[in-house]
Short mmCIF file of N, CA and C in Angstrom, two decimals:
data_model
loop_
_atom_site.label_atom_id
_atom_site.label_comp_id
_atom_site.label_asym_id
_atom_site.label_seq_id
_atom_site.Cartn_x
_atom_site.Cartn_y
_atom_site.Cartn_z
N ASP A 696 3.11 5.95 30.54
CA ASP A 696 1.68 7.23 31.26
C ASP A 696 1.99 8.22 30.93
N ILE A 697 2.23 8.57 29.58
CA ILE A 697 2.44 10.32 28.54
C ILE A 697 1.28 10.31 27.59
N GLY A 698 0.41 9.64 27.27
CA GLY A 698 -0.87 10.04 26.59
C GLY A 698 -1.93 10.95 27.12
N ASP A 699 -2.34 11.91 26.27
CA ASP A 699 -3.14 12.59 26.97
C ASP A 699 -4.83 12.32 26.40
N VAL A 700 -4.73 11.01 26.10
CA VAL A 700 -5.91 10.65 25.46
C VAL A 700 -6.06 9.22 25.86
N ALA A 701 -6.86 9.09 26.68
CA ALA A 701 -7.35 7.89 27.78
C ALA A 701 -7.42 6.68 26.81
N ASP A 702 -7.89 6.57 25.77
CA ASP A 702 -8.25 5.19 24.62
C ASP A 702 -7.65 5.15 23.74
N ALA A 703 -6.67 5.92 23.39
CA ALA A 703 -5.76 6.26 22.23
C ALA A 703 -4.97 4.21 22.17
N VAL A 704 -4.86 4.45 20.80
CA VAL A 704 -4.21 3.11 20.74
C VAL A 704 -2.74 3.37 19.93
N THR A 705 -1.75 2.66 20.06
CA THR A 705 -0.62 3.06 19.17
C THR A 705 -0.21 1.37 18.77
N ARG A 706 0.01 1.05 17.57
CA ARG A 706 0.22 0.16 17.08
C ARG A 706 1.61 -0.04 16.59
N PHE A 707 2.43 -1.13 16.83
CA PHE A 707 3.94 -1.53 16.37
C PHE A 707 3.71 -2.44 15.16
N ILE A 708 4.38 -2.44 13.79
CA ILE A 708 4.90 -2.95 13.10
C ILE A 708 6.05 -3.68 12.96
N LEU A 709 6.29 -5.03 12.96
CA LEU A 709 7.57 -6.02 13.13
C LEU A 709 7.83 -6.01 11.34
N VAL A 710 8.80 -5.42 11.19
CA VAL A 710 9.65 -5.54 10.12
C VAL A 710 10.74 -6.35 10.12
N ARG A 711 10.46 -7.16 8.94
CA ARG A 711 11.50 -8.57 9.06
C ARG A 711 11.40 -8.54 7.78
N LYS A 712 12.47 -9.77 7.30
CA LYS A 712 12.96 -9.86 5.71
C LYS A 712 11.48 -10.96 5.35
N PRO A 713 11.53 -10.98 4.09
CA PRO A 713 10.46 -11.99 3.35
C PRO A 713 10.25 -13.30 3.90
N GLY A 714 8.93 -13.46 4.31
CA GLY A 714 9.01 -15.12 4.52
C GLY A 714 7.49 -14.90 4.55
N PRO A 715 6.60 -16.62 4.81
CA PRO A 715 5.66 -16.76 4.50
C PRO A 715 4.44 -15.86 5.10
N LEU A 716 3.67 -15.43 4.41
CA LEU A 716 2.76 -14.39 4.59
C LEU A 716 1.76 -14.93 5.79
N PRO A 717 1.31 -14.19 6.90
CA PRO A 717 0.00 -15.02 7.74
C PRO A 717 -1.02 -15.30 7.20
N ALA A 718 -1.73 -16.31 7.52
CA ALA A 718 -3.11 -16.47 7.12
C ALA A 718 -4.14 -15.33 6.80
N PRO A 719 -4.87 -15.34 6.07
CA PRO A 719 -5.96 -14.47 6.38
C PRO A 719 -6.75 -14.28 7.20
N THR A 720 -7.23 -13.55 7.56
CA THR A 720 -8.36 -13.54 9.04
C THR A 720 -9.60 -13.13 8.64
N GLY A 721 -9.65 -12.62 7.25
CA GLY A 721 -11.17 -11.88 7.29
C GLY A 721 -11.52 -10.47 7.98
N SER A 722 -9.98 -9.97 8.21
CA SER A 722 -10.17 -8.64 8.53
C SER A 722 -8.66 -8.03 8.32
N ASP A 723 -8.03 -8.12 7.15
CA ASP A 723 -6.68 -8.08 6.97
C ASP A 723 -6.63 -6.53 6.43
N LYS A 724 -5.19 -6.27 6.30
CA LYS A 724 -5.22 -4.92 5.30
C LYS A 724 -3.39 -5.13 4.68
N THR A 725 -3.24 -4.69 3.67
CA THR A 725 -2.26 -4.72 2.87
C THR A 725 -1.27 -3.67 2.41
N THR A 726 -0.23 -3.63 3.00
CA THR A 726 0.71 -1.98 3.02
C THR A 726 1.34 -2.13 1.61
N LEU A 727 1.37 -1.44 0.66
CA LEU A 727 2.19 -1.80 -0.43
C LEU A 727 3.03 0.11 -0.73
N VAL A 728 4.19 0.26 -1.13
CA VAL A 728 4.65 1.32 -1.56
C VAL A 728 5.03 1.32 -3.10
N VAL A 729 3.84 2.73 -3.79
CA VAL A 729 4.47 2.40 -5.19
C VAL A 729 5.09 4.10 -5.68
N PRO A 730 5.96 3.56 -6.56
CA PRO A 730 6.51 4.94 -6.83
C PRO A 730 5.81 4.96 -7.83
N LEU A 731 5.77 6.31 -8.48
CA LEU A 731 5.50 7.42 -9.41
C LEU A 731 6.36 7.29 -10.61
N PRO A 732 6.30 6.11 -11.62
CA PRO A 732 7.61 6.16 -12.23
C PRO A 732 7.21 7.50 -13.71
N GLU A 733 6.44 7.87 -13.51
CA GLU A 733 6.27 9.16 -14.26
C GLU A 733 5.21 10.26 -13.87
N ASP A 734 5.53 11.59 -13.31
CA ASP A 734 4.74 12.59 -13.24
C ASP A 734 3.90 12.95 -14.03
N HIS A 735 2.67 12.75 -14.56
CA HIS A 735 1.89 13.17 -15.53
C HIS A 735 0.27 13.46 -15.26
N PRO A 736 -0.28 14.27 -15.82
CA PRO A 736 -1.79 14.44 -15.62
C PRO A 736 -2.31 12.75 -15.61
N GLY A 737 -2.99 12.28 -14.36
CA GLY A 737 -3.98 10.97 -14.81
C GLY A 737 -3.06 9.82 -14.04
N ALA A 738 -1.46 10.13 -13.46
CA ALA A 738 -0.71 8.95 -12.98
C ALA A 738 -1.22 8.52 -11.67
N LEU A 739 -1.94 9.70 -10.52
CA LEU A 739 -2.38 8.86 -9.76
C LEU A 739 -4.01 8.22 -10.09
N MET A 740 -4.60 8.75 -10.63
CA MET A 740 -5.49 8.15 -11.25
C MET A 740 -5.76 6.57 -11.82
N GLU A 741 -4.36 6.48 -12.57
CA GLU A 741 -3.60 5.29 -12.72
C GLU A 741 -3.87 4.13 -11.67
N ILE A 742 -3.60 4.41 -10.69
CA ILE A 742 -2.73 3.84 -9.65
C ILE A 742 -4.23 3.69 -8.86
N LEU A 743 -5.29 4.31 -9.00
CA LEU A 743 -6.28 4.78 -7.79
C LEU A 743 -7.20 3.17 -8.66
N GLU A 744 -6.87 3.35 -10.07
CA GLU A 744 -8.03 2.73 -10.87
C GLU A 744 -8.00 1.32 -10.70
N GLN A 745 -6.86 0.58 -10.54
CA GLN A 745 -6.27 -0.74 -9.99
C GLN A 745 -7.27 -1.10 -8.80
N PHE A 746 -7.36 -0.39 -7.51
CA PHE A 746 -8.15 -0.75 -6.54
C PHE A 746 -9.83 -0.58 -7.35
N ALA A 747 -9.96 0.27 -7.34
CA ALA A 747 -11.60 0.73 -7.87
C ALA A 747 -12.26 -0.14 -8.59
N THR A 748 -11.42 -0.75 -9.83
CA THR A 748 -11.86 -1.62 -10.48
C THR A 748 -12.60 -2.84 -9.77
N ARG A 749 -11.60 -3.57 -8.94
CA ARG A 749 -11.46 -4.43 -8.44
C ARG A 749 -12.28 -4.35 -7.07
N GLY A 750 -12.88 -3.48 -6.66
CA GLY A 750 -13.75 -3.15 -5.35
C GLY A 750 -13.04 -3.37 -3.74
N VAL A 751 -11.38 -2.95 -4.35
CA VAL A 751 -10.45 -2.86 -3.18
C VAL A 751 -10.63 -1.38 -2.56
N ASN A 752 -11.10 -1.60 -1.46
CA ASN A 752 -11.07 -0.21 -0.60
C ASN A 752 -9.57 0.34 -0.17
N LEU A 753 -9.56 1.42 -0.21
CA LEU A 753 -8.15 2.03 0.64
C LEU A 753 -8.46 2.77 1.81
N GLY A 754 -7.65 2.59 3.09
CA GLY A 754 -7.91 3.04 4.17
C GLY A 754 -6.66 3.94 4.48
N ARG A 755 -5.69 4.07 3.23
CA ARG A 755 -4.81 5.25 3.81
C ARG A 755 -4.07 5.48 2.31
N ILE A 756 -3.83 6.55 1.83
CA ILE A 756 -2.96 6.37 0.70
C ILE A 756 -2.07 8.03 1.28
N GLU A 757 -0.65 8.01 1.18
CA GLU A 757 0.03 9.32 1.24
C GLU A 757 0.98 9.09 0.12
N SER A 758 1.25 10.51 -0.09
CA SER A 758 2.18 10.75 -1.18
C SER A 758 3.68 11.27 -0.50
N ARG A 759 4.93 11.15 -0.77
CA ARG A 759 5.74 11.21 -0.18
C ARG A 759 6.94 11.49 -1.23
N PRO A 760 7.63 12.49 -1.04
CA PRO A 760 9.03 12.65 -1.79
C PRO A 760 10.05 11.78 -1.92
N THR A 761 10.49 11.18 -3.22
CA THR A 761 11.87 10.22 -3.00
C THR A 761 12.81 11.16 -2.14
N GLY A 762 13.12 12.30 -2.61
CA GLY A 762 14.40 12.93 -2.44
C GLY A 762 15.69 13.05 -3.67
N GLN A 763 14.74 12.16 -4.61
CA GLN A 763 15.77 12.37 -5.59
C GLN A 763 15.89 13.48 -6.47
N PHE A 764 14.49 14.26 -6.93
CA PHE A 764 14.52 15.33 -7.49
C PHE A 764 13.06 15.97 -7.23
N LEU A 765 12.80 17.07 -7.80
CA LEU A 765 11.25 17.80 -7.84
C LEU A 765 10.77 16.86 -8.34
N GLY A 766 9.27 16.68 -7.84
CA GLY A 766 8.30 15.93 -8.78
C GLY A 766 8.52 14.30 -8.84
N ASP A 767 9.30 13.92 -7.87
CA ASP A 767 9.27 12.39 -7.99
C ASP A 767 8.82 11.53 -6.65
N TYR A 768 7.74 11.21 -6.52
CA TYR A 768 7.21 10.62 -5.47
C TYR A 768 7.36 9.46 -5.24
N PHE A 769 6.56 8.84 -4.19
CA PHE A 769 6.06 7.33 -4.15
C PHE A 769 4.70 7.51 -3.06
N PHE A 770 3.91 6.74 -3.36
CA PHE A 770 2.87 6.97 -2.80
C PHE A 770 2.87 5.41 -1.34
N SER A 771 2.52 5.56 -0.40
CA SER A 771 2.33 4.03 0.69
C SER A 771 0.96 4.25 0.52
N ILE A 772 0.14 3.14 0.67
CA ILE A 772 -1.23 3.04 0.46
C ILE A 772 -1.51 1.37 1.61
N ASP A 773 -2.50 1.80 2.22
CA ASP A 773 -3.00 0.49 3.13
C ASP A 773 -4.44 0.13 2.67
N ALA A 774 -4.16 -1.27 1.74
CA ALA A 774 -5.74 -1.55 1.08
C ALA A 774 -6.34 -2.64 1.84
N ASP A 775 -7.68 -2.44 1.92
CA ASP A 775 -8.38 -3.32 3.00
C ASP A 775 -8.42 -4.74 2.15
N GLY A 776 -8.06 -5.69 3.03
CA GLY A 776 -7.88 -7.18 1.99
C GLY A 776 -6.72 -7.38 2.32
N HIS A 777 -6.30 -9.09 2.19
CA HIS A 777 -4.87 -9.94 2.10
C HIS A 777 -4.42 -10.08 0.76
N LEU A 778 -3.37 -10.30 0.82
CA LEU A 778 -2.68 -10.76 -0.96
C LEU A 778 -3.52 -12.02 -1.21
N ALA A 779 -3.56 -13.20 0.01
CA ALA A 779 -4.34 -14.16 -0.80
C ALA A 779 -5.72 -14.28 -1.65
N GLU A 780 -6.31 -13.07 -0.99
CA GLU A 780 -7.95 -12.85 -1.52
C GLU A 780 -7.75 -12.19 -3.71
N GLU A 781 -8.28 -12.92 -4.16
CA GLU A 781 -7.95 -12.41 -5.51
C GLU A 781 -8.10 -11.32 -6.01
N ARG A 782 -9.13 -10.30 -5.80
CA ARG A 782 -9.27 -8.87 -5.97
C ARG A 782 -8.30 -8.14 -5.45
N VAL A 783 -7.53 -8.57 -4.26
CA VAL A 783 -6.22 -7.75 -3.81
C VAL A 783 -4.97 -8.19 -4.84
N ALA A 784 -4.95 -9.65 -5.01
CA ALA A 784 -4.00 -10.02 -5.62
C ALA A 784 -3.69 -9.49 -7.08
N ASP A 785 -4.91 -9.48 -7.87
CA ASP A 785 -5.50 -8.48 -8.99
C ASP A 785 -4.92 -7.36 -9.17
N ALA A 786 -5.18 -6.43 -8.00
CA ALA A 786 -4.70 -5.00 -8.13
C ALA A 786 -3.09 -4.94 -7.64
N VAL A 787 -2.69 -5.26 -7.06
CA VAL A 787 -1.30 -5.76 -6.90
C VAL A 787 -0.13 -6.00 -8.06
N ARG A 788 -0.92 -7.04 -9.07
CA ARG A 788 -0.59 -7.62 -10.26
C ARG A 788 -0.53 -6.15 -11.44
N GLY A 789 -1.81 -5.66 -11.32
CA GLY A 789 -2.65 -4.20 -12.11
C GLY A 789 -1.44 -3.02 -11.75
N LEU A 790 -0.75 -3.23 -10.68
CA LEU A 790 0.04 -1.81 -9.85
C LEU A 790 1.32 -2.16 -10.71
N HIS A 791 1.60 -3.54 -10.46
CA HIS A 791 3.03 -3.84 -10.76
C HIS A 791 3.57 -3.50 -12.26
N ARG A 792 2.38 -3.76 -13.32
CA ARG A 792 2.44 -3.52 -14.43
C ARG A 792 2.57 -1.58 -14.53
N ILE A 793 2.02 -0.87 -14.01
CA ILE A 793 2.14 0.63 -14.31
C ILE A 793 3.56 1.14 -13.40
N SER A 794 3.98 0.35 -12.16
CA SER A 794 4.93 0.32 -11.28
C SER A 794 5.96 -0.45 -10.83
N PRO A 795 6.76 -0.88 -12.11
CA PRO A 795 7.52 -2.05 -11.90
C PRO A 795 8.31 -2.11 -10.54
N GLN A 796 8.63 -0.94 -9.84
CA GLN A 796 9.16 -0.77 -8.58
C GLN A 796 8.35 -0.91 -7.35
N LEU A 797 7.19 -1.39 -7.31
CA LEU A 797 5.79 -1.47 -6.59
C LEU A 797 6.71 -2.39 -5.02
N ARG A 798 6.98 -2.09 -4.24
CA ARG A 798 7.06 -2.81 -2.92
C ARG A 798 5.98 -3.07 -2.26
N PHE A 799 5.41 -4.61 -1.92
CA PHE A 799 4.98 -5.21 -0.98
C PHE A 799 5.65 -5.48 0.13
N LEU A 800 4.79 -4.55 1.33
CA LEU A 800 5.29 -4.73 2.85
C LEU A 800 4.70 -5.69 3.16
N GLY A 801 3.32 -5.96 3.07
CA GLY A 801 2.98 -7.44 3.87
C GLY A 801 1.35 -7.47 3.81
N SER A 802 0.72 -8.39 4.26
CA SER A 802 -0.89 -8.26 4.57
C SER A 802 -0.64 -9.04 5.84
N TYR A 803 -1.45 -8.30 6.63
CA TYR A 803 -1.60 -8.70 8.12
C TYR A 803 -3.02 -8.11 8.77
N PRO A 804 -3.49 -8.51 9.73
CA PRO A 804 -4.81 -8.52 10.78
C PRO A 804 -4.92 -7.19 10.91
N ARG A 805 -6.07 -6.43 10.38
CA ARG A 805 -6.36 -5.02 10.97
C ARG A 805 -6.60 -5.02 12.47
N ALA A 806 -6.35 -3.82 13.02
CA ALA A 806 -6.33 -3.61 14.40
C ALA A 806 -8.17 -4.01 14.82
#
């Protein structure tokens, strides 16, 4: 009972070794970590285009420094949809061409 908002909700995500994906529910989210291979004008636009051209909405995108050197970033992205959906899978394939170090963290039901 430490919350100051009575109807606040906290979600926890189970992180585990790769395995079979849960089946799509029709209300899913896919989380990705996309390193920026090269910091140049339009680099973020190239990432966002992969989703926009396929009609995939982004619920969250955050940039984080990698800690390697100044200007070296990765993006943590939540996309609406499941990897089993063609449009989401196509966006991930397109992202992989831009950023081969892309990390797929999972597709799972939204809250």
